[in-house]
Amino acid sequence: MSSKDVVREGVDEIVRNLGEISFEDQTVLITGGAGFLGSWICDVLVRQNASVICLDNFASGLESNVAHLMNHENFTFVRHDVSQPIYFDDERIDVVMHLASRASPLEFNKFPIQIIKANTLGTWIALGIAKKHNARLLFTSTSEVYGNPEIVPTPETYNGNVNPVGIRGCYDEAKRAGEAMCMAYMRQHGLDVRIARIFNTYGPRMRADGVYGRVVPRFITQALNNEPITVFGDGKQTRSFCYVTDQVEGLLRLAWFDDLRGEVINIGNPNEITVLELAEIIRRIANSNSEIKFYPPMPDDPKRRCPDITKAKTLLRWRPKVGLEDGLRNTVEWFRDVFSNFTGYSK
Ligand code: UDP
C-alpha cells in the first residue's frame, strides 16, 4: 500500500467511527494545522464538508502534510506564527482547535522560547479569536502536565509532579499555563473551552528527522535503515502509545459534544510497554537486523506514563481501537513508502 493509501484508509476509518459526529457546515480554525495531528484533523474535517482554516508557520509542521488540500474550496491556508496577533474579521469561526506547538523532547533544548510562546501567547491569541467569534475552543494539552507521575494509570484529578526549571519545563509548564488560561477565559468570559491531555501518539506524518523525531518514528527509521536503535537509559521507562486515528477521533469527539464545557480529558491508549519492548517490536515488524544500543538517559524523563481513560470512555463514548502491532505495521509501511520516494523535507 502507498503512503497516501495508508492515510486515506485512516481518514475513512475516523469518519466511519465518528458516525453522526460531523462538523459539516461549521468553520473550524486549526492552529498547527500542517503538523502531525493537525493535518489529520484537516483531512477529516474537509471530508466532512466543514470549512477549514489551517494556520501554521511550518516551524515543525510540513507543507507536504497539507499540499493535497491547498486547492480545495473548503480549505484555507494561512502561514502565520500563532504567538503573534492575527484577526479574522471577515470569517465566521465556530470552533478553534489550538494544536500549534513543537512537541518533541529533543526540541526542548533548541527551541524552548518558541515552545513557551506557542503555548502561552499562542493560547492567549487562540482564546481571543474564540472569544470574538463566540466559538468553542479545544486546547491540546499533554500528559506532560503530570510530569513524572506518582499515580499510574494517571487520572485527570492528579495535579502533577513537574520540574519547572528542568529541560522539559518549557513544554510542561507552558501547557499547564495554557490550561490555566483556558479555564480563566471560561470563568471570566463564559467561553466554551475543552482541554485534551494527549498521551503519546504515533502514526503516518510524524517527523523522524533530527530533533523533531519522537521515539516511534526514530526507531522505525533506524530499523528500516538497519542502523542501531537508540534506546535512552536502560529502556525500562514506559510509555503507552495511541495510534493517530484513535487520537484524532477522540479529539473531534471532545470538540463536538455540547455538554463538555470546561472538561479536561485524557486521550490516549492505556496499553503500557517499556521503551525496550517497543524497540524489539519495531525491529521485528520492520524485518530489521538493527542492533539495540543504549545511550545516557534523557534528563527528567518520566519513568512511567499511562492514561486512566475512564473519563473519555464515559463522556466521549470513545475508546482506542487500534492495537499497537497493527498501528506500527501501518506506520512502518508509511515510512517505507515515504523513504522510497524521499525528496527531502520541505524546509
Ligand atoms: N527514547 C529513546 N530513544 C530515542 C528517542 C526516545 O529511548 O531515540 C525514549 C525517551 O527517552 C522516552 C521515550 O522514548 O523515554 C519516549 O520519548 P519521546 O521522544 O517519544 O517523547 P516523550 O514520551 O518522552 O515525551
Coordinates of C-alpha atoms and ligand atoms in Angstrom, one line a residue:
M1 CA 0.0 0.0 0.0
S2 CA 1.3 3.5 -0.8
S3 CA 1.7 6.1 2.0
K4 CA -1.3 8.0 0.5
D5 CA -3.4 4.9 0.8
V6 CA -2.4 4.4 4.4
V7 CA -3.6 7.9 5.3
R8 CA -6.7 7.7 3.1
E9 CA -7.8 4.5 4.8
G10 CA -7.1 6.0 8.2
V11 CA -9.2 9.1 7.4
D12 CA -12.0 6.7 6.2
E13 CA -11.8 4.9 9.4
I14 CA -12.0 8.0 11.5
V15 CA -15.0 9.3 9.6
R16 CA -16.8 5.9 9.9
N17 CA -16.1 5.8 13.7
L18 CA -17.3 9.3 14.2
G19 CA -20.7 8.3 12.7
E20 CA -23.2 11.1 13.4
I21 CA -20.5 13.3 14.8
S22 CA -19.9 15.8 12.0
F23 CA -18.6 19.3 11.6
E24 CA -20.4 19.8 8.3
D25 CA -21.1 23.5 7.5
Q26 CA -19.0 24.6 10.5
T27 CA -15.9 26.8 10.2
V28 CA -13.0 25.4 12.1
L29 CA -9.7 27.2 12.7
I30 CA -6.9 24.7 13.4
T31 CA -3.6 26.2 14.7
G32 CA -0.7 23.8 13.8
G33 CA -2.9 22.5 11.0
A34 CA 0.1 21.4 9.0
G35 CA 1.5 19.3 11.9
F36 CA 1.2 15.6 12.6
L37 CA -2.2 15.7 14.3
G38 CA -3.4 19.0 12.8
S39 CA -3.1 17.7 9.3
W40 CA -5.1 14.6 10.0
I41 CA -7.8 16.8 11.6
C42 CA -7.8 19.0 8.4
D43 CA -8.3 15.9 6.3
V44 CA -11.2 14.6 8.3
L45 CA -13.0 17.9 8.5
V46 CA -12.6 18.7 4.8
R47 CA -14.0 15.2 4.2
Q48 CA -17.0 16.1 6.4
N49 CA -17.6 19.3 4.4
A50 CA -16.5 21.7 7.1
S51 CA -14.7 24.8 6.2
V52 CA -11.2 24.6 7.5
I53 CA -8.8 27.4 8.2
C54 CA -5.4 25.9 8.7
L55 CA -2.8 28.2 10.4
D56 CA 0.8 27.1 10.5
N57 CA 4.2 28.7 10.3
F58 CA 6.0 25.4 9.4
A59 CA 8.1 25.6 12.5
S60 CA 7.7 21.9 12.9
G61 CA 4.7 21.3 10.6
L62 CA 5.3 20.4 7.0
E63 CA 3.8 21.8 3.8
S64 CA 3.7 18.3 2.4
N65 CA 1.2 17.3 5.1
V66 CA -1.5 19.7 3.6
A67 CA -0.2 20.2 0.0
H68 CA -3.1 18.0 -1.3
L69 CA -5.7 20.2 0.3
M70 CA -4.3 23.6 -0.9
N71 CA -6.7 23.9 -3.8
H72 CA -9.8 22.5 -2.1
E73 CA -12.6 25.0 -1.9
N74 CA -13.2 24.2 1.8
F75 CA -9.6 24.7 2.8
T76 CA -7.8 28.0 3.5
F77 CA -4.2 28.0 4.5
V78 CA -2.7 30.9 6.5
R79 CA 1.0 31.0 7.1
H80 CA 1.4 32.6 10.5
D81 CA 3.1 32.2 13.8
V82 CA 0.3 31.8 16.4
S83 CA 2.2 33.6 19.1
Q84 CA 1.7 36.8 17.0
P85 CA -1.7 38.5 16.9
I86 CA -3.9 37.7 14.0
Y87 CA -7.5 38.8 13.3
F88 CA -10.2 37.0 11.3
D89 CA -12.6 39.9 10.7
D90 CA -14.4 38.6 7.6
E91 CA -14.9 35.0 8.5
R92 CA -17.3 33.2 10.8
I93 CA -15.5 30.8 13.1
D94 CA -17.4 28.2 15.1
V95 CA -14.6 26.1 16.6
V96 CA -10.9 26.9 17.3
M97 CA -8.6 23.9 17.8
H98 CA -5.3 25.0 19.2
L99 CA -2.7 22.4 18.4
A100 CA 0.3 24.6 17.4
S101 CA 3.4 23.6 19.4
R102 CA 6.6 21.7 18.9
A103 CA 6.3 18.5 20.9
S104 CA 9.5 16.5 20.7
P105 CA 11.7 16.5 23.8
L106 CA 14.7 16.7 21.6
E107 CA 13.5 20.2 20.6
F108 CA 13.2 21.4 24.2
N109 CA 16.9 22.1 24.2
K110 CA 16.9 24.0 20.9
F111 CA 13.6 25.9 20.8
P112 CA 12.4 26.4 24.5
I113 CA 11.3 30.0 23.9
Q114 CA 9.2 29.2 20.8
I115 CA 7.6 26.3 22.7
I116 CA 6.7 28.6 25.7
K117 CA 5.3 31.3 23.3
A118 CA 3.2 28.9 21.2
N119 CA 1.5 27.5 24.4
T120 CA 1.1 30.8 26.3
L121 CA 0.9 33.7 23.9
G122 CA -0.4 31.4 21.2
T123 CA -3.1 30.1 23.6
W124 CA -4.0 33.6 24.5
I125 CA -4.4 34.6 20.9
A126 CA -6.4 31.5 20.1
L127 CA -8.7 32.3 23.1
G128 CA -9.0 35.9 21.9
I129 CA -10.2 34.6 18.5
A130 CA -12.6 32.2 20.1
K131 CA -14.0 35.0 22.4
K132 CA -14.5 37.4 19.5
H133 CA -16.3 34.8 17.4
N134 CA -18.1 33.2 20.3
A135 CA -16.5 30.0 19.2
R136 CA -15.8 26.8 21.1
L137 CA -12.1 26.2 21.8
L138 CA -10.2 22.9 22.1
F139 CA -6.8 23.2 23.7
T140 CA -4.5 20.2 23.1
S141 CA -2.6 19.8 26.3
T142 CA -0.4 16.9 27.2
S143 CA 0.3 14.1 29.6
E144 CA 3.4 16.1 30.3
V145 CA 1.4 18.3 32.7
Y146 CA 1.7 15.3 35.0
G147 CA 5.5 15.4 34.8
N148 CA 6.9 12.2 36.4
P149 CA 3.6 10.9 37.9
E150 CA 3.3 9.1 41.2
I151 CA -0.1 7.7 40.2
V152 CA -0.2 5.4 37.2
P153 CA -2.5 5.0 35.3
T154 CA -2.9 8.7 35.8
P155 CA -6.4 10.3 36.1
E156 CA -7.2 13.9 35.3
T157 CA -7.5 14.7 39.0
Y158 CA -3.8 14.1 39.5
N159 CA -2.1 17.5 39.8
G160 CA 1.3 16.6 38.5
N161 CA 4.9 16.3 39.6
V162 CA 6.7 18.7 37.3
N163 CA 10.2 20.2 37.5
P164 CA 9.6 23.8 36.4
V165 CA 13.3 24.6 35.9
G166 CA 14.3 21.3 34.2
I167 CA 14.8 20.9 30.5
R168 CA 11.2 19.8 30.0
G169 CA 9.8 22.8 32.0
C170 CA 9.4 24.9 28.8
Y171 CA 6.8 22.4 27.5
D172 CA 5.3 21.1 30.7
E173 CA 4.8 24.5 32.4
A174 CA 3.7 26.3 29.2
K175 CA 1.0 23.6 28.7
R176 CA 0.0 24.0 32.3
A177 CA -0.2 27.8 31.9
G178 CA -2.2 27.2 28.7
E179 CA -4.7 25.1 30.6
A180 CA -5.0 27.8 33.3
M181 CA -5.6 30.4 30.6
C182 CA -8.4 28.4 29.1
M183 CA -10.1 28.0 32.5
A184 CA -9.7 31.7 33.1
Y185 CA -11.4 32.6 29.9
M186 CA -14.2 30.2 30.7
R187 CA -14.7 31.6 34.2
Q188 CA -14.3 35.3 33.3
H189 CA -15.9 35.4 29.8
G190 CA -18.0 32.3 29.8
L191 CA -16.1 30.7 26.9
D192 CA -16.8 27.1 26.0
V193 CA -13.3 25.6 26.4
R194 CA -12.3 21.9 26.4
I195 CA -8.9 20.6 27.3
A196 CA -7.4 17.3 25.9
R197 CA -4.5 15.8 27.6
I198 CA -2.9 13.9 24.8
F199 CA -0.7 10.9 25.6
N200 CA 2.0 9.6 23.3
T201 CA 0.5 9.3 19.8
Y202 CA 2.2 7.9 16.7
G203 CA 1.4 7.2 13.0
P204 CA 1.9 8.4 9.5
R205 CA 3.1 12.0 9.0
M206 CA 5.1 12.1 12.2
R207 CA 8.5 13.5 11.6
A208 CA 11.6 11.3 12.0
D209 CA 14.3 13.8 11.2
G210 CA 16.7 15.5 13.6
V211 CA 15.3 17.0 16.8
Y212 CA 11.7 16.6 15.5
G213 CA 11.7 12.8 15.9
R214 CA 9.9 11.1 18.7
V215 CA 10.6 7.6 19.8
V216 CA 8.4 5.7 17.4
P217 CA 9.5 7.4 14.1
R218 CA 13.1 7.4 15.2
F219 CA 13.1 3.6 16.0
I220 CA 11.2 2.9 12.7
T221 CA 13.6 4.8 10.5
Q222 CA 16.6 3.4 12.4
A223 CA 15.2 -0.1 11.9
L224 CA 14.4 0.4 8.2
N225 CA 17.9 1.6 7.6
N226 CA 19.4 -1.3 9.7
E227 CA 21.1 1.3 11.8
P228 CA 21.4 0.9 15.6
I229 CA 18.2 1.6 17.5
T230 CA 19.0 4.3 20.1
V231 CA 17.5 3.5 23.5
F232 CA 18.0 6.3 26.0
G233 CA 18.6 4.9 29.5
D234 CA 18.0 1.3 30.4
G235 CA 14.8 1.2 28.3
K236 CA 12.7 0.2 31.3
Q237 CA 10.8 3.5 31.2
T238 CA 7.3 3.0 29.9
R239 CA 5.0 4.8 27.5
S240 CA 1.5 3.9 26.2
F241 CA 1.2 4.5 22.5
C242 CA -2.0 5.6 20.8
Y243 CA -2.5 5.3 17.0
V244 CA -3.3 8.5 15.3
T245 CA -6.7 7.5 14.0
D246 CA -7.9 6.8 17.6
Q247 CA -6.4 10.1 18.9
V248 CA -8.0 12.2 16.2
E249 CA -11.4 10.6 16.7
G250 CA -11.1 11.3 20.5
L251 CA -10.1 14.9 19.9
L252 CA -13.0 15.5 17.5
R253 CA -15.5 13.9 19.9
L254 CA -14.2 16.2 22.7
A255 CA -14.7 19.2 20.4
W256 CA -18.2 18.2 19.3
F257 CA -20.4 17.2 22.2
D258 CA -22.4 20.1 23.5
D259 CA -22.2 19.5 27.3
L260 CA -18.4 19.3 27.8
R261 CA -17.7 23.0 28.7
G262 CA -14.6 23.1 30.9
E263 CA -13.9 19.4 30.8
V264 CA -10.3 18.1 30.9
I265 CA -10.0 14.7 29.4
N266 CA -7.0 12.3 28.9
I267 CA -6.9 10.9 25.4
G268 CA -4.5 8.0 24.9
N269 CA -4.2 4.3 24.8
P270 CA -3.7 2.6 28.2
N271 CA -1.6 -0.2 26.8
E272 CA 1.7 0.4 28.7
I273 CA 5.0 -1.0 27.4
T274 CA 8.7 -0.4 28.0
V275 CA 10.8 1.5 25.5
L276 CA 13.0 -1.6 25.1
E277 CA 9.9 -3.7 24.3
L278 CA 8.9 -1.1 21.7
A279 CA 12.4 -1.3 20.1
E280 CA 12.1 -5.1 19.9
I281 CA 8.6 -5.0 18.4
I282 CA 9.5 -2.4 15.8
R283 CA 12.7 -4.3 14.8
R284 CA 10.5 -7.4 14.3
I285 CA 7.8 -5.7 12.3
A286 CA 10.3 -3.8 10.1
N287 CA 12.1 -7.1 9.5
S288 CA 15.3 -5.4 10.6
N289 CA 18.6 -6.7 11.9
S290 CA 19.5 -3.4 13.7
E291 CA 21.3 -3.8 17.0
I292 CA 19.8 -2.1 20.0
K293 CA 22.2 0.4 21.6
F294 CA 21.9 2.1 24.9
Y295 CA 22.7 5.8 25.5
P296 CA 22.6 8.0 28.6
P297 CA 19.0 8.7 29.8
M298 CA 17.2 12.0 29.0
P299 CA 17.1 14.3 32.0
D300 CA 13.8 14.3 33.8
D301 CA 12.5 11.5 31.5
P302 CA 9.2 10.3 33.1
K303 CA 9.7 6.7 34.4
R304 CA 6.2 5.6 33.6
R305 CA 3.3 7.1 31.5
C306 CA -0.1 5.6 31.1
P307 CA -3.5 7.3 31.0
D308 CA -6.6 6.5 33.0
I309 CA -9.2 6.9 30.3
T310 CA -12.3 6.2 32.3
K311 CA -13.5 9.8 31.7
A312 CA -13.0 9.6 27.9
K313 CA -14.9 6.3 27.8
T314 CA -17.8 7.8 29.7
L315 CA -18.1 11.3 28.4
L316 CA -16.9 10.9 24.8
R317 CA -18.2 7.3 24.3
W318 CA -14.7 6.6 23.0
R319 CA -12.0 4.0 23.4
P320 CA -8.9 3.3 21.4
K321 CA -9.5 0.5 18.9
V322 CA -6.2 0.1 17.0
G323 CA -3.7 -2.3 18.7
L324 CA 0.0 -1.5 18.8
E325 CA 1.1 -4.1 16.3
D326 CA -1.5 -3.0 13.7
G327 CA -0.7 0.7 14.2
L328 CA 3.0 0.1 14.0
R329 CA 2.6 -2.0 10.8
N330 CA 0.7 0.9 9.1
T331 CA 3.4 3.3 10.3
V332 CA 6.2 1.2 9.1
E333 CA 4.5 0.8 5.7
W334 CA 4.0 4.6 5.5
F335 CA 7.7 5.3 6.3
R336 CA 8.9 2.6 3.9
D337 CA 6.9 4.2 1.0
V338 CA 7.9 7.8 2.0
F339 CA 11.6 6.9 2.1
S340 CA 11.4 5.1 -1.2
N341 CA 10.2 8.4 -2.7
F342 CA 12.1 10.7 -0.4
T343 CA 13.0 14.0 -1.9
G344 CA 13.9 15.8 1.3
Y345 CA 11.8 17.6 3.9
S346 CA 10.3 20.8 2.5
K347 CA 12.3 23.1 4.8
Ligands
UDP1 N1 13.6 7.5 23.5 C1 14.6 6.6 23.3 N2 15.3 6.7 22.1 C2 15.1 7.7 21.2 C3 14.0 8.6 21.5 C4 13.3 8.5 22.7 O1 14.9 5.7 24.1 O2 15.8 7.7 20.2 C5 12.8 7.3 24.8 C6 12.8 8.6 25.6 O3 13.9 8.7 26.5 C7 11.5 8.4 26.3 C8 10.6 7.6 25.3 O4 11.5 7.0 24.4 O5 11.6 7.6 27.5 C9 9.6 8.5 24.6 O6 10.3 9.5 24.0 P1 9.6 10.6 23.0 O7 10.7 11.4 22.5 O8 8.7 9.9 22.1 O9 8.7 11.5 24.0 P2 8.2 11.6 25.5 O10 7.2 10.4 25.6 O11 9.3 11.4 26.4 O12 7.5 12.9 25.6

